[in-house]
Amino acid sequence: MSAARDIAQPVAPGYAPYVWAAAVDEVAERHGVPREAVLKFDQNTPALPGVPQVPLAESMARLNEYPDGTYRELREAAASYVGLSADHVVVGAGADDLILLLAHVFLGPGRRAAVDAPTYALYRIATTLQGADVVAAGEEVDVHWVCNPNNPTGSWVEPEEIAALARSAPRAIVVADEAYVEYGARSCAPWVDELPNLVVLRTLSKAFGFASLRVGYALAHPETASLLTERRAPAPISGPAAAIASAALRNPRLGDVDATVVERERVRTSLADAGFDVEPTATNFVYLRTSDPLAETLERQGMVVRAFPDGIRISIRRPSENDVLLRALGAEPGDAAGREATVLRTTTETALRLTLSLDGSGRTRVETGIGFVDHLLTLLAFHAGFDLELAAAGDLDVDEHHTVEDVHAALGSALAQALGSREGVARYGSAVVPMDEARATAAVDLVRRPHAEIGLSFASDRVGALAVSLLAHALERLAIESGCTIHVEASGSDDHHVAEAAYKALGQALRQAVALSGAGIRSTKGAA
């Protein structure tokens, strides 16, 4: 035993540290799956990140200073969001930080906490770290941990039941962890003024899509909140994170929540129709009860879920990504809302995963290993109004040719799949885009007659790490794979601007062409 362990404070029996699911690199190495093809269904975070409503440069302008230790702006924003006052709010570095704080304040050797398993592992960890004992729900305790909706099962109870528990045990702290409440449950927040022993936990990691910021907050009676604030760390949340979170709470943009709920029910229905035991849930995941080693089976195929003794927990991702998992389980995916596709492609030169949603808002995450290609595809998706997630790795030690071509081909394939029958779309789109001295024109016809006319005038051979001569051929591959006619011309004295203008123009033209017009795609030669 090390000297440090020898002198460390003892923990209660049953303590075990938190264990994450397998990381992407670990899965790839263990099963010989390209890391770009690995899909993570284990973290219960949204498929796409939240969009900061404050300029990033502004939020990071004072990195040399400590944040406001009172977090007045953040507490007022959280209070406004839940309908309470700032005196009710305690902030922390995620709900996890607040769970540990509550255990530190209210638990210790000789004290007991109720944990109704299966539930979030951190309740047991926080309790035993303080030397307190974990007991089953229903016993006399000092702290009741209540995850509502519950992780991992997705089950929930009405808040009146939790308030009744707090009312019946005034000498015990009742913690209602509402990390997933936005997905379909009701909150206990209205009862905190009446019940000083009731503490409600919230997070910006789930519905808001800001897990990496590590921002959470507790709601409690002002006297309880004051006690917790006295004992929390002086500045647990970074200044930039607090600024982004404050803006998000003041102007909640939770449109993805409704879409996630619809998709959750589609996934649950598909699994139930396939004979799996999947109960209703008020979260952004489904819980599949099984004694079969499904987690191991899925991991061998590059899909990571959370394994539990009696089942697996599956986080809801994008519809086309969920379809990959459903088919791996032998379930037939039902029709999904929206127009979307996921392409997984592995060749001797490249491996990639691409998810494209035509009905998005321009949110992108592109990683090809070629910075300028990432930039151009981000511009295209943004101007088209597409959501695009792309992870690719290729033989860049040789050159960038295969990677550039294959990611454009995959984008074309995803576009073709997402368009489906192409009925009801505008069909045509065109745009003229100036970029300082450069100028680009683009025209698109979605009729199934693949053809490309690409004229890009560059003065030099490279922009950054990219040989710009590859772009014309790459756009041709996009046209062929998508089954579209694409014309793009661009010229100017700055090659960077020429390429940017071309991809912006193509994005604008695609935005027009894929728009749902109701008239349907038409051709004098018959079916398009």
Short mmCIF file of C-alpha atoms in Angstrom, two decimals:
data_model
loop_
_atom_site.label_atom_id
_atom_site.label_comp_id
_atom_site.label_asym_id
_atom_site.label_seq_id
_atom_site.Cartn_x
_atom_site.Cartn_y
_atom_site.Cartn_z
CA MET A 1 0.00 0.00 0.00
CA SER A 2 1.34 3.46 -0.89
CA ALA A 3 2.08 6.03 1.81
CA ALA A 4 -0.69 8.25 0.48
CA ARG A 5 -3.29 5.48 0.73
CA ASP A 6 -2.01 4.63 4.20
CA ILE A 7 -2.76 8.11 5.55
CA ALA A 8 -5.91 8.84 3.50
CA GLN A 9 -9.22 9.22 5.29
CA PRO A 10 -11.09 5.90 5.34
CA VAL A 11 -14.18 5.47 3.21
CA ALA A 12 -17.26 3.46 4.09
CA PRO A 13 -17.67 -0.16 2.96
CA GLY A 14 -19.01 -0.44 -0.57
CA TYR A 15 -16.99 2.44 -1.97
CA ALA A 16 -15.86 2.09 -5.59
CA PRO A 17 -14.69 4.92 -7.86
CA TYR A 18 -16.71 6.12 -10.82
CA VAL A 19 -16.10 4.08 -13.97
CA TRP A 20 -16.63 5.51 -17.43
CA ALA A 21 -17.72 3.43 -20.39
CA ALA A 22 -15.00 2.48 -22.85
CA ALA A 23 -13.41 5.40 -24.71
CA VAL A 24 -13.39 5.63 -28.50
CA ASP A 25 -9.70 4.76 -28.84
CA GLU A 26 -10.08 1.83 -26.45
CA VAL A 27 -12.98 0.36 -28.44
CA ALA A 28 -11.15 0.87 -31.74
CA GLU A 29 -8.02 -0.86 -30.48
CA ARG A 30 -9.85 -3.68 -28.74
CA HIS A 31 -12.03 -4.67 -31.71
CA GLY A 32 -10.11 -3.44 -34.74
CA VAL A 33 -12.79 -0.87 -35.59
CA PRO A 34 -11.75 2.47 -37.13
CA ARG A 35 -12.06 5.06 -34.38
CA GLU A 36 -13.96 7.32 -36.78
CA ALA A 37 -16.67 4.64 -37.04
CA VAL A 38 -17.24 4.30 -33.29
CA LEU A 39 -20.63 5.56 -32.09
CA LYS A 40 -21.05 6.48 -28.42
CA PHE A 41 -24.50 5.80 -27.00
CA ASP A 42 -23.36 5.95 -23.37
CA GLN A 43 -23.15 9.56 -22.13
CA ASN A 44 -26.76 10.82 -22.24
CA THR A 45 -25.66 14.10 -23.80
CA PRO A 46 -27.23 15.59 -26.94
CA ALA A 47 -25.91 14.52 -30.32
CA LEU A 48 -25.06 18.15 -31.09
CA PRO A 49 -23.66 20.80 -28.75
CA GLY A 50 -25.52 23.82 -27.53
CA VAL A 51 -24.79 27.08 -29.32
CA PRO A 52 -23.31 29.83 -27.10
CA GLN A 53 -25.36 33.01 -27.24
CA VAL A 54 -22.45 35.22 -26.22
CA PRO A 55 -19.41 35.88 -28.42
CA LEU A 56 -16.69 33.43 -27.46
CA ALA A 57 -14.07 36.15 -27.62
CA GLU A 58 -16.11 38.26 -25.19
CA SER A 59 -16.61 35.37 -22.78
CA MET A 60 -12.85 34.75 -22.72
CA ALA A 61 -11.68 38.35 -22.55
CA ARG A 62 -10.76 38.13 -18.85
CA LEU A 63 -9.01 34.77 -18.59
CA ASN A 64 -6.43 36.42 -16.34
CA GLU A 65 -9.09 37.20 -13.71
CA TYR A 66 -11.14 35.08 -11.33
CA PRO A 67 -14.87 34.95 -12.06
CA ASP A 68 -17.34 36.84 -9.90
CA GLY A 69 -17.43 34.57 -6.85
CA THR A 70 -21.07 35.39 -6.12
CA TYR A 71 -22.14 34.30 -9.62
CA ARG A 72 -24.94 36.83 -9.35
CA GLU A 73 -25.68 36.87 -13.08
CA LEU A 74 -25.77 33.07 -13.30
CA ARG A 75 -27.94 32.71 -10.20
CA GLU A 76 -30.39 35.32 -11.46
CA ALA A 77 -30.58 33.61 -14.84
CA ALA A 78 -31.21 30.21 -13.26
CA ALA A 79 -33.81 31.71 -10.94
CA SER A 80 -35.60 33.32 -13.88
CA TYR A 81 -35.59 30.00 -15.75
CA VAL A 82 -37.25 28.08 -12.89
CA GLY A 83 -39.46 30.84 -11.51
CA LEU A 84 -37.67 31.43 -8.18
CA SER A 85 -35.35 34.11 -6.81
CA ALA A 86 -31.55 34.19 -6.89
CA ASP A 87 -31.51 33.51 -3.14
CA HIS A 88 -32.78 30.02 -3.89
CA VAL A 89 -29.85 29.16 -6.20
CA VAL A 90 -26.49 27.54 -5.44
CA VAL A 91 -24.07 27.01 -8.31
CA GLY A 92 -21.55 24.25 -8.86
CA ALA A 93 -19.30 22.66 -11.44
CA GLY A 94 -22.05 20.47 -12.79
CA ALA A 95 -24.66 18.63 -10.73
CA ASP A 96 -21.90 16.20 -9.72
CA ASP A 97 -20.11 18.96 -7.82
CA LEU A 98 -23.31 19.72 -5.94
CA ILE A 99 -23.91 16.06 -5.11
CA LEU A 100 -20.44 15.91 -3.56
CA LEU A 101 -21.10 19.20 -1.73
CA LEU A 102 -24.38 17.92 -0.27
CA ALA A 103 -22.68 14.75 0.92
CA HIS A 104 -19.87 16.80 2.46
CA VAL A 105 -22.32 19.04 4.31
CA PHE A 106 -24.89 16.50 5.48
CA LEU A 107 -23.11 13.13 5.69
CA GLY A 108 -20.26 11.63 7.68
CA PRO A 109 -19.34 8.58 9.76
CA GLY A 110 -22.36 7.23 11.60
CA ARG A 111 -24.82 8.83 9.19
CA ARG A 112 -26.87 7.07 6.52
CA ALA A 113 -28.18 7.84 3.04
CA ALA A 114 -30.91 6.08 1.10
CA VAL A 115 -30.12 4.98 -2.45
CA ASP A 116 -32.78 3.18 -4.46
CA ALA A 117 -30.79 1.07 -6.96
CA PRO A 118 -30.35 0.96 -9.84
CA THR A 119 -29.64 4.68 -9.98
CA TYR A 120 -26.84 7.15 -10.58
CA ALA A 121 -23.58 5.75 -9.19
CA LEU A 122 -22.35 9.06 -7.77
CA TYR A 123 -24.86 8.97 -4.90
CA ARG A 124 -23.19 5.87 -3.48
CA ILE A 125 -19.73 7.28 -4.21
CA ALA A 126 -20.44 10.62 -2.52
CA THR A 127 -21.99 8.91 0.50
CA THR A 128 -19.20 6.41 1.09
CA LEU A 129 -16.49 9.03 0.49
CA GLN A 130 -17.82 10.78 3.60
CA GLY A 131 -17.70 7.53 5.59
CA ALA A 132 -21.51 7.30 5.71
CA ASP A 133 -23.51 4.14 5.10
CA VAL A 134 -25.70 3.43 2.09
CA VAL A 135 -29.06 1.82 2.90
CA ALA A 136 -32.17 0.97 0.94
CA ALA A 137 -34.98 3.44 0.44
CA GLY A 138 -37.60 3.31 3.18
CA GLU A 139 -35.21 3.27 6.14
CA GLU A 140 -34.58 6.17 8.51
CA VAL A 141 -31.73 8.20 7.03
CA ASP A 142 -30.01 11.58 6.99
CA VAL A 143 -30.13 12.01 3.20
CA HIS A 144 -32.52 10.62 0.59
CA TRP A 145 -31.01 10.57 -2.92
CA VAL A 146 -33.84 10.65 -5.49
CA CYS A 147 -33.02 10.71 -9.21
CA ASN A 148 -36.16 11.92 -10.97
CA PRO A 149 -36.36 10.95 -13.80
CA ASN A 150 -34.16 8.06 -12.80
CA ASN A 151 -30.86 7.20 -14.42
CA PRO A 152 -30.54 4.49 -15.81
CA THR A 153 -34.16 3.25 -15.97
CA GLY A 154 -35.83 6.46 -17.17
CA SER A 155 -38.72 5.97 -14.73
CA TRP A 156 -40.14 8.92 -12.83
CA VAL A 157 -42.51 9.87 -10.03
CA GLU A 158 -44.68 12.92 -9.63
CA PRO A 159 -43.09 15.76 -7.62
CA GLU A 160 -45.90 15.64 -5.06
CA GLU A 161 -44.56 12.24 -3.99
CA ILE A 162 -41.07 13.64 -3.41
CA ALA A 163 -42.49 16.65 -1.54
CA ALA A 164 -44.48 14.27 0.65
CA LEU A 165 -41.27 12.37 1.45
CA ALA A 166 -39.55 15.61 2.49
CA ARG A 167 -42.58 16.61 4.56
CA SER A 168 -42.62 13.26 6.35
CA ALA A 169 -38.91 13.39 7.23
CA PRO A 170 -38.12 16.99 8.23
CA ARG A 171 -34.80 16.00 9.84
CA ALA A 172 -33.50 14.44 6.61
CA ILE A 173 -32.32 16.15 3.44
CA VAL A 174 -34.21 15.03 0.34
CA VAL A 175 -32.22 15.59 -2.87
CA ALA A 176 -34.23 15.51 -6.09
CA ASP A 177 -31.80 15.22 -8.99
CA GLU A 178 -33.63 16.59 -12.02
CA ALA A 179 -30.85 16.35 -14.61
CA TYR A 180 -33.33 15.04 -17.19
CA VAL A 181 -36.47 16.92 -16.16
CA GLU A 182 -36.74 18.87 -19.44
CA TYR A 183 -37.40 15.63 -21.32
CA GLY A 184 -40.81 14.95 -19.82
CA ALA A 185 -41.08 15.08 -16.02
CA ARG A 186 -42.36 17.75 -13.62
CA SER A 187 -40.11 19.63 -11.23
CA CYS A 188 -40.02 19.78 -7.43
CA ALA A 189 -38.81 23.39 -7.57
CA PRO A 190 -42.18 24.90 -6.48
CA TRP A 191 -41.88 23.15 -3.10
CA VAL A 192 -38.45 24.41 -1.96
CA ASP A 193 -39.84 27.47 -0.17
CA GLU A 194 -42.19 25.31 1.88
CA LEU A 195 -39.63 22.57 2.60
CA PRO A 196 -36.18 23.69 3.85
CA ASN A 197 -34.97 20.06 3.67
CA LEU A 198 -35.70 19.72 -0.06
CA VAL A 199 -32.87 20.38 -2.53
CA VAL A 200 -33.40 20.20 -6.30
CA LEU A 201 -30.46 19.67 -8.65
CA ARG A 202 -30.30 20.88 -12.24
CA THR A 203 -27.62 20.81 -14.96
CA LEU A 204 -26.77 22.39 -18.30
CA SER A 205 -25.16 19.14 -19.47
CA LYS A 206 -28.27 17.47 -20.87
CA ALA A 207 -31.06 19.47 -22.51
CA PHE A 208 -28.88 22.57 -22.93
CA GLY A 209 -26.00 20.66 -24.56
CA PHE A 210 -23.15 22.17 -22.52
CA ALA A 211 -21.68 19.16 -20.71
CA SER A 212 -18.08 20.29 -21.25
CA LEU A 213 -18.75 23.59 -19.49
CA ARG A 214 -19.50 21.77 -16.21
CA VAL A 215 -22.30 24.03 -14.96
CA GLY A 216 -24.99 22.94 -12.54
CA TYR A 217 -27.17 24.58 -9.92
CA ALA A 218 -29.17 23.62 -6.87
CA LEU A 219 -32.54 25.06 -5.86
CA ALA A 220 -33.32 25.23 -2.15
CA HIS A 221 -34.94 27.30 0.58
CA PRO A 222 -32.88 30.53 0.95
CA GLU A 223 -31.53 29.43 4.35
CA THR A 224 -30.46 26.05 2.96
CA ALA A 225 -29.01 27.68 -0.13
CA SER A 226 -27.03 30.09 2.05
CA LEU A 227 -25.55 27.20 4.04
CA LEU A 228 -24.51 25.36 0.87
CA THR A 229 -23.00 28.51 -0.63
CA GLU A 230 -20.95 29.08 2.52
CA ARG A 231 -19.41 25.62 2.14
CA ARG A 232 -18.89 25.37 -1.61
CA ALA A 233 -15.60 26.13 -3.34
CA PRO A 234 -14.87 29.87 -3.79
CA ALA A 235 -15.14 29.84 -7.61
CA PRO A 236 -16.22 26.43 -8.91
CA ILE A 237 -17.24 27.57 -12.43
CA SER A 238 -14.96 29.31 -14.92
CA GLY A 239 -15.86 32.79 -16.09
CA PRO A 240 -16.48 31.79 -19.74
CA ALA A 241 -18.64 28.84 -18.68
CA ALA A 242 -20.69 31.04 -16.35
CA ALA A 243 -21.23 33.64 -19.09
CA ILE A 244 -22.36 31.06 -21.65
CA ALA A 245 -24.63 29.33 -19.12
CA SER A 246 -26.21 32.61 -18.00
CA ALA A 247 -27.11 33.52 -21.56
CA ALA A 248 -28.53 30.04 -22.20
CA LEU A 249 -30.75 30.15 -19.11
CA ARG A 250 -32.01 33.65 -19.88
CA ASN A 251 -32.97 32.72 -23.42
CA PRO A 252 -33.49 28.92 -23.44
CA ARG A 253 -33.20 27.35 -26.87
CA LEU A 254 -34.40 23.85 -26.24
CA GLY A 255 -35.80 23.00 -29.66
CA ASP A 256 -33.72 19.85 -29.74
CA VAL A 257 -35.60 18.52 -26.70
CA ASP A 258 -38.86 18.06 -28.60
CA ALA A 259 -37.04 16.34 -31.44
CA THR A 260 -35.21 14.09 -28.97
CA VAL A 261 -38.48 13.08 -27.29
CA VAL A 262 -40.01 12.18 -30.67
CA GLU A 263 -36.91 10.20 -31.61
CA ARG A 264 -36.81 8.49 -28.21
CA GLU A 265 -40.32 7.17 -28.72
CA ARG A 266 -39.48 5.99 -32.23
CA VAL A 267 -36.47 4.05 -30.90
CA ARG A 268 -38.45 2.64 -27.98
CA THR A 269 -41.27 1.54 -30.26
CA SER A 270 -38.85 -0.15 -32.68
CA LEU A 271 -37.19 -2.05 -29.83
CA ALA A 272 -40.53 -3.05 -28.30
CA ASP A 273 -41.81 -4.25 -31.69
CA ALA A 274 -38.68 -6.41 -31.94
CA GLY A 275 -39.60 -8.10 -28.66
CA PHE A 276 -37.32 -6.23 -26.26
CA ASP A 277 -38.40 -5.17 -22.77
CA VAL A 278 -38.28 -1.36 -22.96
CA GLU A 279 -40.37 0.64 -20.50
CA PRO A 280 -41.59 4.23 -20.89
CA THR A 281 -39.00 6.90 -20.10
CA ALA A 282 -38.97 10.64 -19.42
CA THR A 283 -35.33 11.13 -20.37
CA ASN A 284 -33.06 11.30 -23.42
CA PHE A 285 -32.30 7.58 -23.27
CA VAL A 286 -34.06 4.22 -23.22
CA TYR A 287 -33.39 1.30 -20.89
CA LEU A 288 -33.49 -2.18 -22.38
CA ARG A 289 -33.83 -4.94 -19.80
CA THR A 290 -31.95 -8.09 -20.78
CA SER A 291 -29.73 -10.83 -19.42
CA ASP A 292 -27.95 -11.19 -22.76
CA PRO A 293 -24.48 -9.64 -23.23
CA LEU A 294 -25.77 -7.01 -25.64
CA ALA A 295 -23.26 -4.38 -24.54
CA GLU A 296 -20.37 -6.62 -25.57
CA THR A 297 -22.08 -7.57 -28.83
CA LEU A 298 -22.62 -3.94 -29.76
CA GLU A 299 -19.13 -2.88 -28.73
CA ARG A 300 -17.59 -5.42 -31.09
CA GLN A 301 -19.42 -3.55 -33.85
CA GLY A 302 -18.18 -0.15 -32.68
CA MET A 303 -21.22 0.94 -30.63
CA VAL A 304 -20.81 1.84 -26.96
CA VAL A 305 -23.75 1.65 -24.55
CA ARG A 306 -23.88 1.65 -20.74
CA ALA A 307 -24.07 -1.87 -19.29
CA PHE A 308 -25.90 -2.70 -16.05
CA PRO A 309 -26.57 -6.04 -14.33
CA ASP A 310 -30.09 -6.32 -15.75
CA GLY A 311 -29.89 -4.32 -18.98
CA ILE A 312 -28.31 -1.65 -21.15
CA ARG A 313 -28.91 2.09 -21.34
CA ILE A 314 -28.97 3.61 -24.81
CA SER A 315 -28.55 7.37 -25.25
CA ILE A 316 -30.59 8.90 -28.06
CA ARG A 317 -28.43 10.24 -30.88
CA ARG A 318 -29.37 11.42 -34.37
CA PRO A 319 -32.07 9.29 -36.07
CA SER A 320 -29.81 7.81 -38.72
CA GLU A 321 -27.21 6.94 -36.07
CA ASN A 322 -29.88 5.32 -33.92
CA ASP A 323 -30.89 3.27 -36.95
CA VAL A 324 -27.40 1.77 -37.07
CA LEU A 325 -27.84 0.51 -33.51
CA LEU A 326 -31.41 -0.64 -34.05
CA ARG A 327 -30.40 -2.76 -37.03
CA ALA A 328 -27.49 -4.21 -35.06
CA LEU A 329 -30.04 -5.37 -32.47
CA GLY A 330 -32.28 -6.85 -35.16
CA ALA A 331 -34.94 -4.16 -34.78
CA GLU A 332 -36.57 -2.56 -37.79
CA PRO A 333 -36.33 1.24 -37.57
CA GLY A 334 -39.58 3.09 -38.03
CA ASP A 335 -39.88 6.21 -40.13
CA ALA A 336 -37.87 9.05 -38.62
CA ALA A 337 -38.85 12.69 -38.49
CA GLY A 338 -36.72 14.92 -40.69
CA ARG A 339 -34.37 14.17 -43.57
CA GLU A 340 -31.13 12.70 -42.35
CA ALA A 341 -28.52 10.09 -43.17
CA THR A 342 -25.44 8.54 -41.60
CA VAL A 343 -22.66 7.13 -43.78
CA LEU A 344 -19.96 4.81 -42.42
CA ARG A 345 -17.17 4.18 -44.89
CA THR A 346 -13.86 2.33 -44.56
CA THR A 347 -11.40 1.84 -47.41
CA THR A 348 -7.72 0.95 -47.52
CA GLU A 349 -6.96 4.69 -47.48
CA THR A 350 -9.65 6.29 -45.30
CA ALA A 351 -12.16 5.64 -42.53
CA LEU A 352 -14.99 8.03 -41.83
CA ARG A 353 -18.37 8.58 -40.21
CA LEU A 354 -20.66 11.32 -41.50
CA THR A 355 -24.10 12.35 -40.27
CA LEU A 356 -26.05 14.90 -42.30
CA SER A 357 -29.39 16.51 -41.46
CA LEU A 358 -31.00 18.61 -44.19
CA ASP A 359 -33.43 20.17 -41.72
CA GLY A 360 -30.80 21.53 -39.37
CA SER A 361 -29.57 24.94 -38.35
CA GLY A 362 -25.99 24.97 -39.64
CA ARG A 363 -24.36 23.28 -36.65
CA THR A 364 -21.22 21.43 -37.61
CA ARG A 365 -18.41 19.37 -36.18
CA VAL A 366 -15.91 18.46 -38.90
CA GLU A 367 -12.57 16.73 -38.27
CA THR A 368 -10.73 15.44 -41.32
CA GLY A 369 -7.16 16.22 -40.34
CA ILE A 370 -7.01 18.89 -43.07
CA GLY A 371 -7.82 22.24 -41.54
CA PHE A 372 -8.84 24.03 -44.72
CA VAL A 373 -11.16 21.20 -45.79
CA ASP A 374 -12.78 21.33 -42.34
CA HIS A 375 -13.28 25.05 -42.85
CA LEU A 376 -14.79 24.70 -46.33
CA LEU A 377 -17.21 21.93 -45.36
CA THR A 378 -18.24 23.93 -42.31
CA LEU A 379 -19.00 26.91 -44.57
CA LEU A 380 -20.98 24.73 -46.98
CA ALA A 381 -23.10 23.19 -44.21
CA PHE A 382 -23.69 26.53 -42.49
CA HIS A 383 -24.85 28.25 -45.67
CA ALA A 384 -27.00 25.27 -46.62
CA GLY A 385 -28.62 25.17 -43.17
CA PHE A 386 -27.45 21.57 -42.71
CA ASP A 387 -26.30 19.95 -39.50
CA LEU A 388 -23.11 18.07 -40.28
CA GLU A 389 -20.96 15.84 -38.11
CA LEU A 390 -17.92 14.33 -39.82
CA ALA A 391 -14.97 12.42 -38.42
CA ALA A 392 -12.42 11.12 -40.91
CA ALA A 393 -8.88 9.80 -40.94
CA GLY A 394 -6.88 9.03 -44.05
CA ASP A 395 -3.41 8.40 -45.38
CA LEU A 396 -2.31 12.00 -44.93
CA ASP A 397 1.26 10.79 -44.52
CA VAL A 398 1.09 10.05 -48.26
CA ASP A 399 -1.01 13.03 -49.33
CA GLU A 400 -4.47 14.49 -48.81
CA HIS A 401 -6.00 13.23 -52.08
CA HIS A 402 -7.91 10.20 -50.77
CA THR A 403 -9.26 11.99 -47.71
CA VAL A 404 -10.50 15.00 -49.67
CA GLU A 405 -12.18 12.83 -52.30
CA ASP A 406 -13.71 10.35 -49.87
CA VAL A 407 -15.26 12.91 -47.52
CA HIS A 408 -16.90 14.69 -50.45
CA ALA A 409 -18.12 11.36 -51.82
CA ALA A 410 -19.55 10.47 -48.41
CA LEU A 411 -21.24 13.85 -48.20
CA GLY A 412 -22.81 13.18 -51.61
CA SER A 413 -24.00 9.74 -50.51
CA ALA A 414 -25.51 11.18 -47.34
CA LEU A 415 -27.24 13.91 -49.35
CA ALA A 416 -28.75 11.30 -51.68
CA GLN A 417 -29.96 9.18 -48.77
CA ALA A 418 -31.38 12.13 -46.86
CA LEU A 419 -33.27 13.37 -49.92
CA GLY A 420 -34.98 10.00 -50.28
CA SER A 421 -37.56 10.11 -53.07
CA ARG A 422 -36.89 13.85 -53.49
CA GLU A 423 -40.61 14.50 -53.64
CA GLY A 424 -41.75 17.91 -52.46
CA VAL A 425 -38.40 19.69 -52.76
CA ALA A 426 -37.84 22.90 -54.68
CA ARG A 427 -35.35 21.04 -56.93
CA TYR A 428 -33.46 24.06 -58.24
CA GLY A 429 -31.14 26.44 -56.43
CA SER A 430 -28.65 29.08 -57.46
CA ALA A 431 -26.48 31.69 -55.78
CA VAL A 432 -23.89 34.35 -56.47
CA VAL A 433 -21.51 34.99 -53.59
CA PRO A 434 -18.83 37.71 -53.49
CA MET A 435 -15.90 37.27 -51.10
CA ASP A 436 -13.94 40.51 -51.18
CA GLU A 437 -12.25 40.43 -54.61
CA ALA A 438 -13.42 36.86 -55.34
CA ARG A 439 -16.77 35.91 -56.82
CA ALA A 440 -18.50 32.53 -57.11
CA THR A 441 -21.65 31.29 -58.77
CA ALA A 442 -23.37 27.97 -58.09
CA ALA A 443 -26.40 26.24 -59.53
CA VAL A 444 -27.95 22.96 -58.41
CA ASP A 445 -30.58 20.66 -59.87
CA LEU A 446 -31.64 17.76 -57.65
CA VAL A 447 -33.06 15.73 -60.55
CA ARG A 448 -31.41 12.30 -60.67
CA ARG A 449 -29.02 13.15 -63.50
CA PRO A 450 -25.57 13.33 -61.90
CA HIS A 451 -23.35 15.84 -63.66
CA ALA A 452 -20.79 18.42 -62.63
CA GLU A 453 -19.28 21.50 -64.25
CA ILE A 454 -16.67 22.90 -61.90
CA GLY A 455 -14.45 25.85 -62.77
CA LEU A 456 -12.24 27.09 -59.94
CA SER A 457 -9.46 29.51 -60.87
CA PHE A 458 -6.53 29.36 -58.44
CA ALA A 459 -3.27 31.29 -58.75
CA SER A 460 -1.18 28.89 -56.66
CA ASP A 461 -1.02 25.22 -55.85
CA ARG A 462 -1.90 25.15 -52.15
CA VAL A 463 -3.84 26.86 -49.41
CA GLY A 464 -2.40 25.72 -46.13
CA ALA A 465 -2.04 21.94 -46.21
CA LEU A 466 -4.50 21.53 -49.10
CA ALA A 467 -3.66 21.15 -52.76
CA VAL A 468 -6.48 23.26 -54.17
CA SER A 469 -6.43 21.36 -57.47
CA LEU A 470 -8.21 18.54 -55.57
CA LEU A 471 -11.31 20.62 -54.92
CA ALA A 472 -12.76 20.48 -58.44
CA HIS A 473 -12.56 16.69 -58.54
CA ALA A 474 -13.93 16.48 -55.00
CA LEU A 475 -16.98 18.54 -55.93
CA GLU A 476 -17.48 16.34 -58.99
CA ARG A 477 -17.55 13.29 -56.69
CA LEU A 478 -20.09 15.03 -54.48
CA ALA A 479 -22.32 15.62 -57.53
CA ILE A 480 -22.01 12.03 -58.79
CA GLU A 481 -22.64 10.42 -55.41
CA SER A 482 -25.58 12.68 -54.65
CA GLY A 483 -27.18 12.13 -58.04
CA CYS A 484 -27.40 15.87 -58.66
CA THR A 485 -26.34 18.34 -61.30
CA ILE A 486 -23.93 20.88 -59.83
CA HIS A 487 -22.32 23.87 -61.54
CA VAL A 488 -19.77 25.94 -59.62
CA GLU A 489 -17.48 28.68 -60.90
CA ALA A 490 -15.21 30.89 -58.84
CA SER A 491 -12.32 33.24 -59.48
CA GLY A 492 -10.34 35.95 -57.76
CA SER A 493 -6.81 36.93 -56.80
CA ASP A 494 -6.86 35.34 -53.31
CA ASP A 495 -7.09 31.54 -53.49
CA HIS A 496 -8.45 31.32 -49.96
CA HIS A 497 -11.33 33.61 -50.91
CA VAL A 498 -11.96 31.77 -54.16
CA ALA A 499 -12.45 28.47 -52.36
CA GLU A 500 -14.54 30.03 -49.59
CA ALA A 501 -16.82 31.77 -52.07
CA ALA A 502 -17.29 28.54 -54.04
CA TYR A 503 -18.36 26.51 -51.00
CA LYS A 504 -20.57 29.29 -49.65
CA ALA A 505 -22.30 29.62 -53.02
CA LEU A 506 -22.84 25.88 -53.27
CA GLY A 507 -24.27 25.86 -49.74
CA GLN A 508 -26.68 28.68 -50.59
CA ALA A 509 -27.79 26.91 -53.77
CA LEU A 510 -28.35 23.65 -51.89
CA ARG A 511 -30.38 25.47 -49.24
CA GLN A 512 -32.79 26.62 -51.95
CA ALA A 513 -32.88 23.29 -53.80
CA VAL A 514 -33.62 21.05 -50.80
CA ALA A 515 -36.29 23.37 -49.38
CA LEU A 516 -39.68 21.68 -49.08
CA SER A 517 -41.97 23.49 -51.49
CA GLY A 518 -44.89 21.07 -51.63
CA ALA A 519 -44.94 21.17 -55.44
CA GLY A 520 -42.76 18.11 -55.83
CA ILE A 521 -39.77 17.54 -58.06
CA ARG A 522 -40.89 17.60 -61.68
CA SER A 523 -39.37 16.77 -65.06
CA THR A 524 -40.79 16.85 -68.59
CA LYS A 525 -39.06 13.49 -69.12
CA GLY A 526 -41.15 11.80 -66.42
CA ALA A 527 -39.94 10.69 -63.03
CA ALA A 528 -37.05 12.78 -61.85
#
